[in-house]
Short mmCIF file of C-alpha atoms in Angstrom, two decimals:
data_model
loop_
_atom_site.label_atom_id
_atom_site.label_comp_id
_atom_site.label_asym_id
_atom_site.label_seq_id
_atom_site.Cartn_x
_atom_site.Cartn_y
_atom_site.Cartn_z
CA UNK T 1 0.00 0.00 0.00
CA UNK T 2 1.28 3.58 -0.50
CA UNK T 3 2.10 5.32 2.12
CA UNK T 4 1.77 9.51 3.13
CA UNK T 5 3.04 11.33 6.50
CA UNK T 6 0.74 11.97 8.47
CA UNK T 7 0.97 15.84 8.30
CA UNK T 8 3.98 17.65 8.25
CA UNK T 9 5.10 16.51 11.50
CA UNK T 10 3.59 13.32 11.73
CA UNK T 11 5.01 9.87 10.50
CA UNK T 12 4.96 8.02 7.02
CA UNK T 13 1.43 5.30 7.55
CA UNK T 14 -0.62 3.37 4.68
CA UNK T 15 -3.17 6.02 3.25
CA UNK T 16 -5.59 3.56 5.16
CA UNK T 17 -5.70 2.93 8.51
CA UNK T 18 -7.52 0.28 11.17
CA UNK T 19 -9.71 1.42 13.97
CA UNK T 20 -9.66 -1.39 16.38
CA UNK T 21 -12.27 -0.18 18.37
CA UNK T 22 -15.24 -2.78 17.00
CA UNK T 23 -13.18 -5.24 18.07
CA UNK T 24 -14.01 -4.99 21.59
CA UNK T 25 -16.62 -2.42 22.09
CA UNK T 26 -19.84 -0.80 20.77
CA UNK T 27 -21.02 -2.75 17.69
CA UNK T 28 -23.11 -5.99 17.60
CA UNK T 29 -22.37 -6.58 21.40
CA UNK T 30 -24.55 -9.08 21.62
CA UNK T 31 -22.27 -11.69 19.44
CA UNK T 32 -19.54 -12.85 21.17
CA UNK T 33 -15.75 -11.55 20.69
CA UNK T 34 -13.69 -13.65 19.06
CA UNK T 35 -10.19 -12.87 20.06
CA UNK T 36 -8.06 -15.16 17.73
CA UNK T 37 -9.66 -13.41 14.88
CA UNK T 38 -9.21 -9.44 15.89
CA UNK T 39 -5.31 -10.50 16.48
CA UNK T 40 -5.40 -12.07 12.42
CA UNK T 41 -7.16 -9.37 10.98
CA UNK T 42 -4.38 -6.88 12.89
CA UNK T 43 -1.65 -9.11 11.28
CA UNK T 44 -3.43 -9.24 7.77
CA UNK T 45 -3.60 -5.61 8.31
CA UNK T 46 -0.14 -4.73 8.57
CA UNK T 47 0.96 -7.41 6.11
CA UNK T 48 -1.45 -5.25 3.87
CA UNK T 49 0.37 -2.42 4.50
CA UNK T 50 -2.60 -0.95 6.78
CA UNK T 51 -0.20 0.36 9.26
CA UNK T 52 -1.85 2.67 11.37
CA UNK T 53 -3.68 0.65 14.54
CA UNK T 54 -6.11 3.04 16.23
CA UNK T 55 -7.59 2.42 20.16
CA UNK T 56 -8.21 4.09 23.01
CA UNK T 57 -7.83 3.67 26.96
CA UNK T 58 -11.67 3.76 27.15
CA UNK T 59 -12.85 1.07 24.34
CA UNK T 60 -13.90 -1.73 26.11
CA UNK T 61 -12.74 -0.44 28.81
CA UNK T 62 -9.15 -0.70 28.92
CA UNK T 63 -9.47 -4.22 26.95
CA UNK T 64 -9.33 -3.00 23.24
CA UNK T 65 -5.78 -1.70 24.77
CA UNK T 66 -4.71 -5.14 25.89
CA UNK T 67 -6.10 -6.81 22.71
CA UNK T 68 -4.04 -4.57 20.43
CA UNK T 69 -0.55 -4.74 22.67
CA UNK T 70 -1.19 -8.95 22.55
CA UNK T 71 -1.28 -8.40 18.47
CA UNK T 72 1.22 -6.60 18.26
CA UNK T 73 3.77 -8.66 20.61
CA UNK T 74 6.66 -9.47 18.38
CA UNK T 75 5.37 -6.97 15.50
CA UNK T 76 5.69 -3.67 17.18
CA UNK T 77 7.97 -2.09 14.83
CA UNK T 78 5.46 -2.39 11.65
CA UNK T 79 2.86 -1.03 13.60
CA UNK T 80 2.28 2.97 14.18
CA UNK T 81 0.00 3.34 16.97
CA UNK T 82 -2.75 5.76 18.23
CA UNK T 83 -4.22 5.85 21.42
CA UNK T 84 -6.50 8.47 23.23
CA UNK T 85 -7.26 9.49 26.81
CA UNK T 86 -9.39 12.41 27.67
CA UNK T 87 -12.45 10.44 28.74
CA UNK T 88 -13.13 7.79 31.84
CA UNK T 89 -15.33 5.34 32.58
CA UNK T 90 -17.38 5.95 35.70
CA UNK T 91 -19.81 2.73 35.31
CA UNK T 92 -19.06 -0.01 33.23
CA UNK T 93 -22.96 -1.02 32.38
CA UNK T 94 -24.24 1.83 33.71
CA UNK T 95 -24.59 3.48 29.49
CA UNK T 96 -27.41 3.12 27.28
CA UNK T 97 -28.07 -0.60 26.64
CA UNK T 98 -25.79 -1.97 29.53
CA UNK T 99 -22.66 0.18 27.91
CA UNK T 100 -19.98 1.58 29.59
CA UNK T 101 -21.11 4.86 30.88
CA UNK T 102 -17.88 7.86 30.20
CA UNK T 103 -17.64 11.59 30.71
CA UNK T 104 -14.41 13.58 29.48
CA UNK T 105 -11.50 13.80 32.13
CA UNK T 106 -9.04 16.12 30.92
CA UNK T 107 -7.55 16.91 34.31
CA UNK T 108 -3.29 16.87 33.77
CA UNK T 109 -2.62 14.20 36.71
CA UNK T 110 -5.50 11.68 34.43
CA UNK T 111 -3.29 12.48 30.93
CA UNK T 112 -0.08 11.60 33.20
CA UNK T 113 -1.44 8.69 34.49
CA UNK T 114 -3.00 7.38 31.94
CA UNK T 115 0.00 7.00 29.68
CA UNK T 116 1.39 5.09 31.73
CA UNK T 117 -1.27 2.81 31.75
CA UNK T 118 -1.86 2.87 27.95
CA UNK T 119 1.62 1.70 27.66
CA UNK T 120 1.03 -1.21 29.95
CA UNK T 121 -1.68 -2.55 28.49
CA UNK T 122 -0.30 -2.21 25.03
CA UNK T 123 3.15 -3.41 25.58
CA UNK T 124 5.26 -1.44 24.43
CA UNK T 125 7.32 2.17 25.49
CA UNK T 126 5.93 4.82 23.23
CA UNK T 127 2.88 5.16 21.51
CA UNK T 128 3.92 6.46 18.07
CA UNK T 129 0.10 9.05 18.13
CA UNK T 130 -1.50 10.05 21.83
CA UNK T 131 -4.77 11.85 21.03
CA UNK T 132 -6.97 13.75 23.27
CA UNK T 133 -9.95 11.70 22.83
CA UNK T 134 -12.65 14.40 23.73
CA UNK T 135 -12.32 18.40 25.44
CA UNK T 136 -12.78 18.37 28.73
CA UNK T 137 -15.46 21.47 29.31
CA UNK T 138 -14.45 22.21 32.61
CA UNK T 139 -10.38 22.19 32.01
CA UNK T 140 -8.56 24.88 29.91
CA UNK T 141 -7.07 23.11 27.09
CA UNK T 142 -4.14 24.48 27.14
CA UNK T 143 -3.73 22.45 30.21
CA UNK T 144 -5.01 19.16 29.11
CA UNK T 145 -2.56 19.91 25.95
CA UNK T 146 0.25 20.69 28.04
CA UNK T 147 -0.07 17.18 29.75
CA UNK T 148 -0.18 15.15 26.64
CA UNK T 149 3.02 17.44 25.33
CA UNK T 150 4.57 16.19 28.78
CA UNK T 151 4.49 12.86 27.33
CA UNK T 152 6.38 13.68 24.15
CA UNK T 153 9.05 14.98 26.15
CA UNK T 154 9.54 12.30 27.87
CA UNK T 155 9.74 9.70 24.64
CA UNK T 156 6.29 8.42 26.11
CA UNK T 157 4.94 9.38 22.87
CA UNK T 158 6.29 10.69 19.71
CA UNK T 159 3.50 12.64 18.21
CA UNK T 160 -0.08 14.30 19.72
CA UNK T 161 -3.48 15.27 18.47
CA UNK T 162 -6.78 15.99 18.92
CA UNK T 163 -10.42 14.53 18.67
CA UNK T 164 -13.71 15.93 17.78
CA UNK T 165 -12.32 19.80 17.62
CA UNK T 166 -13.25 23.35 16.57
CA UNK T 167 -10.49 25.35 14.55
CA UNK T 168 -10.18 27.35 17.95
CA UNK T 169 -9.25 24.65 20.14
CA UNK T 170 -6.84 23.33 17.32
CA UNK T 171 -5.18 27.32 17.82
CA UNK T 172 -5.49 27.31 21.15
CA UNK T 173 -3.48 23.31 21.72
CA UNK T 174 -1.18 24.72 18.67
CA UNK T 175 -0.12 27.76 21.34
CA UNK T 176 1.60 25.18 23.55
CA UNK T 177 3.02 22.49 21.32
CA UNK T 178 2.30 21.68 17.48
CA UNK T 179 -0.87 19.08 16.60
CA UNK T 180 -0.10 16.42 14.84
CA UNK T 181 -3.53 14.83 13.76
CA UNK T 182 -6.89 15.86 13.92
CA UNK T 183 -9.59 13.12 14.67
CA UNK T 184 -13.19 13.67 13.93
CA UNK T 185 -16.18 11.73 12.08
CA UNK T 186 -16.27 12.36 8.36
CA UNK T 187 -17.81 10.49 5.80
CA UNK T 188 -20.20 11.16 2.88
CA UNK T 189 -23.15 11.63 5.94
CA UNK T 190 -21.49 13.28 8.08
CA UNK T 191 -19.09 16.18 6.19
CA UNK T 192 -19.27 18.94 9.23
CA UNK T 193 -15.32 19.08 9.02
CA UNK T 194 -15.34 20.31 5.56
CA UNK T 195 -17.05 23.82 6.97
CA UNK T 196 -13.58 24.81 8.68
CA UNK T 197 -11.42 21.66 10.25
CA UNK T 198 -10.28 20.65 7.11
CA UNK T 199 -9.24 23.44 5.61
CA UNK T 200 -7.79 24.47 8.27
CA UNK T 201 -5.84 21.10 8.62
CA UNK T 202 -5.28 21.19 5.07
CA UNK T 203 -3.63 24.81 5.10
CA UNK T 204 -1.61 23.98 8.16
CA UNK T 205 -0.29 20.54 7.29
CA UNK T 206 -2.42 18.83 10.04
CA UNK T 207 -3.10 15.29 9.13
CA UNK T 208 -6.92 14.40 9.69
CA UNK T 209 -7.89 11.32 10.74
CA UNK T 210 -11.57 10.42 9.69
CA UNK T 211 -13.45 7.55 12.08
CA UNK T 212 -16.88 5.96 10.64
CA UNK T 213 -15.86 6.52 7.61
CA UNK T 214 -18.34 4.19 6.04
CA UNK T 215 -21.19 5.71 8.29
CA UNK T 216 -21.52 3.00 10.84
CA UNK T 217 -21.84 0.40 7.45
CA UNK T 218 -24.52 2.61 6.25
CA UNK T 219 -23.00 3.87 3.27
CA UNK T 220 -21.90 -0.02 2.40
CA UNK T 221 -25.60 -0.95 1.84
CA UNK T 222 -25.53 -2.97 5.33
CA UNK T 223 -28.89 -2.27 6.42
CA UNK T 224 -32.04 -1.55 5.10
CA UNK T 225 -34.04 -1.29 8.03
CA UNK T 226 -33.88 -0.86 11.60
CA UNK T 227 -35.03 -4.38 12.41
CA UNK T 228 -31.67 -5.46 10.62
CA UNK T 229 -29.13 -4.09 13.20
CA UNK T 230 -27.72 -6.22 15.72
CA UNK T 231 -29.68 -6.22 19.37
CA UNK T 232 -27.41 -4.25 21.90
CA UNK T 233 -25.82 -2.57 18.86
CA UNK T 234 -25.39 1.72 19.64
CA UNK T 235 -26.61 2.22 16.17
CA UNK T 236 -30.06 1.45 17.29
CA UNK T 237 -29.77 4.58 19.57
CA UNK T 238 -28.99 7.04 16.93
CA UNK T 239 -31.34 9.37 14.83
CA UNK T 240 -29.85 8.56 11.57
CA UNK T 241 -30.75 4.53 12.31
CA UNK T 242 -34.31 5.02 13.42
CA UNK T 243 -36.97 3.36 10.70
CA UNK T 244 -38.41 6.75 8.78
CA UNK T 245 -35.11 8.07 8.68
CA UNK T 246 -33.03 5.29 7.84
CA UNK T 247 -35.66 4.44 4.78
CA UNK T 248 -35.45 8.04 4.12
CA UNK T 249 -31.25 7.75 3.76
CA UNK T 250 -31.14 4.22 1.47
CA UNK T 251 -30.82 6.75 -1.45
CA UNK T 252 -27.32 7.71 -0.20
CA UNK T 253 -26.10 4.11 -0.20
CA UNK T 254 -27.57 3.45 -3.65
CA UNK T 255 -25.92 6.65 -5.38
CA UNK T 256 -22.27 4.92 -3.59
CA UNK T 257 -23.33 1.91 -5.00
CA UNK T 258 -24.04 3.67 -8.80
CA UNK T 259 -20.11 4.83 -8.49
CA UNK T 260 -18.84 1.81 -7.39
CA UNK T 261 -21.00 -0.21 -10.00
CA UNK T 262 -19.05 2.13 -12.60
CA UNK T 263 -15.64 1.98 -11.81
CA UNK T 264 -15.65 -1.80 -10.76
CA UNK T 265 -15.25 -1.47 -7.30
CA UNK T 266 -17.00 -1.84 -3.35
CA UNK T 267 -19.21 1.04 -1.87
CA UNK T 268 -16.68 0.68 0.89
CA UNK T 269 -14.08 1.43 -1.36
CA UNK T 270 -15.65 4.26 -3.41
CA UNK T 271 -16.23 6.08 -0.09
CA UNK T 272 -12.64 5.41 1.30
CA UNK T 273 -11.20 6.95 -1.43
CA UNK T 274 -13.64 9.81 -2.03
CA UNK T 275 -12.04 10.43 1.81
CA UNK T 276 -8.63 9.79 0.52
CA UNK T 277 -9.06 12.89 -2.01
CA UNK T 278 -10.20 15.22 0.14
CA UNK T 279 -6.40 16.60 1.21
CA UNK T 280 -3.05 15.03 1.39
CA UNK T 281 -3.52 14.57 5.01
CA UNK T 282 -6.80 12.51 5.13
CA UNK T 283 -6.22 8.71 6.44
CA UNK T 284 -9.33 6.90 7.00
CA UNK T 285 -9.33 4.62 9.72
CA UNK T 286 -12.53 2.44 9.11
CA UNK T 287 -12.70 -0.27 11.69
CA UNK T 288 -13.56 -4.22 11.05
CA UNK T 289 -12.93 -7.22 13.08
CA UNK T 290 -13.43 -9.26 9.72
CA UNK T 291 -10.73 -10.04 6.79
CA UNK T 292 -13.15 -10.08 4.23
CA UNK T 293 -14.30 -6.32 5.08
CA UNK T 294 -10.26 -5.52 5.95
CA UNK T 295 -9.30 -6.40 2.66
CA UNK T 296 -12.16 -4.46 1.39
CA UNK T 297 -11.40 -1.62 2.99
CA UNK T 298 -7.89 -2.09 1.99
CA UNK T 299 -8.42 -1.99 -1.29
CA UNK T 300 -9.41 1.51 -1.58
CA UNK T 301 -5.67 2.56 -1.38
CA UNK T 302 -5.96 1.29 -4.89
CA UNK T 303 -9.23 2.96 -6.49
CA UNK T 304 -8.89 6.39 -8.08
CA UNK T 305 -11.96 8.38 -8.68
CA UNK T 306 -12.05 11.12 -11.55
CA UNK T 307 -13.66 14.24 -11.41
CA UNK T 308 -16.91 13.17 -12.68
CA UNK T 309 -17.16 10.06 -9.77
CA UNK T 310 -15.94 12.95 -7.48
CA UNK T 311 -18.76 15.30 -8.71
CA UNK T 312 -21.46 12.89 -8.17
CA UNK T 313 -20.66 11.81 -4.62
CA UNK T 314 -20.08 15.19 -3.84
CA UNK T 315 -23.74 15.76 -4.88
CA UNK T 316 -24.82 13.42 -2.57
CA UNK T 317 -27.79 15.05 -0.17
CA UNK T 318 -26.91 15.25 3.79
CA UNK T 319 -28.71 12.78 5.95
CA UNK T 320 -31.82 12.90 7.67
CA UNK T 321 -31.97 12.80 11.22
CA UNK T 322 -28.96 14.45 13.69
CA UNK T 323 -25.77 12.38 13.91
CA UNK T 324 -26.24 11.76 17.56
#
């Protein structure tokens, strides 16, 4: 797979990424984990040049963590990996449907200790990406920030960046020590960032890091209906996924489909690389705990869209119904 850096000051990664986070956490919770098979698909993943492994202290919790560090025993060196901290879990069922119930934490002494932990669980002595995974509303940034660039000094991590951010908390981090990545949803249904956060990540040489890329599986024709998500699956808990808006939304996944159809290849792939060329920056991190959809998903490194198949997705209508 080719390969970009990850913004100016980030390091070189496939153009697609793996978010790990389905493998332990928040999808289809209902089916049971199947361990052997997350650790294969994270091999397959780097032997398909899919280098860039993203978790977080909180997936699970804490166990997403541990599954990626066991993966990675032995392989450490292929892998670049992101981790987050910034939010804490304060009941483990205690969330909607028996989830683990978080609020952000951005206090300094929870960024110091939790790197230490993160590197614990994950086996290793850097992280190689250590992301504030939300803004803490009640602590300055600029403190939070200044905890995570504590890490970098101390070869804890090499790089840091942000999660879910407006351009003036990407100015206000930038005041106390350069951002590395920018993570936020973006997808064909949900293209908020393309107001400012790109551009400004874009301009800037921030490299931005889109999660649910494939909008939850919507945008891969996965479901039709609400009856067709998985029980204890958070899907069923978002606006987008309720019946009269989801059957209002099927035309988005049909116009991917029309692209794909045209170019001979997936709707997974058409909307990886629609991401792809939207700056020289953008890695898409879409998360699977199956080969078949890594490979997939993997192939969109490959795809190149022209300016017509570029046209019509961009014409594709927003959503119905609120993202969360």
């Amino acid at each position: 797979m080719r390969t970009i850096t990850l913004g100016t000051r980030g390091p070189q990664v496939g153009v697609i990424g793996l978010g790990a986070m389905g493998m332990s956490f928040a999808y289809d919770m209902a089916s049971p984990r199947d361990e052997a098979t997350s650790v294969s698909v994270i091999h397959q993943a780097l032997d398909l040049g899919v280098t860039l492994i993203d978790t977080a202290d909180v997936y699970g919790p804490y166990t997403n963590e541990e599954l990626v560090g066991r993966a990675l025993a032995g392989r450490r060196e292929r892998a670049v990996i992101a981790t987050k901290v910034g939010m804490e879990c304060i009941d483990p069922t205690g969330g909607p449907g028996g989830a683990p119930l978080v609020r952000p934490n951005g206090r300094p002494e929870h960024v110091r200790a939790g790197i230490d932990a993160s590197l614990r669980r994950l086996g290793t002595d850097h992280v190689d990406l250590y992301q504030l995974h939300r803004v803490d509303p009640d602590v300055p940034i600029d403190e939070t920030w200044g905890a995570l660039a504590e890490a970098v000094t101390a070869g804890k991590a090499h790089h840091i960046g942000l999660s879910e951010v407006s351009v003036e908390q990407i100015r206000r981090a930038e005041a106390v020590h350069p951002v590395a990545t920018v993570q936020s949803e973006f997808s064909l249904w949900t293209r908020d960032v393309q107001a400012e956060v790109l551009p400004y990540c874009t301009q800037h040489g921030i490299g931005l890091l889109p999660y649910s890329p494939l909008g939850r599986g919507f945008l891969v024709g996965r479901f039709a209906s609400f009856d067709e998500l998985p029980q204890n699956d958070q899907r069923r808990r978002l606006p987008r996924f309720q019946q009269d808006n989801l059957r209002a939304n099927l035309d988005i996944a049909v116009k991917v489909r029309e692209v794909a159809d045209r170019i001979d290849a997936t709707p997974a792939q058409v909307a990886l690389a629609w991401l792809v060329a939207q700056g020289p920056h953008v890695v898409p991190i879409p998360g699977t705990k199956t080969p078949k959809y890594l490979v997939d998903n993997a192939g969109a490194a490959d795809v190149k869209l022209s300016a017509a198949d570029l046209a019509d997705l961009d014409a594709i209508p927003a959503p119905v119904g609120a993202r969360y």
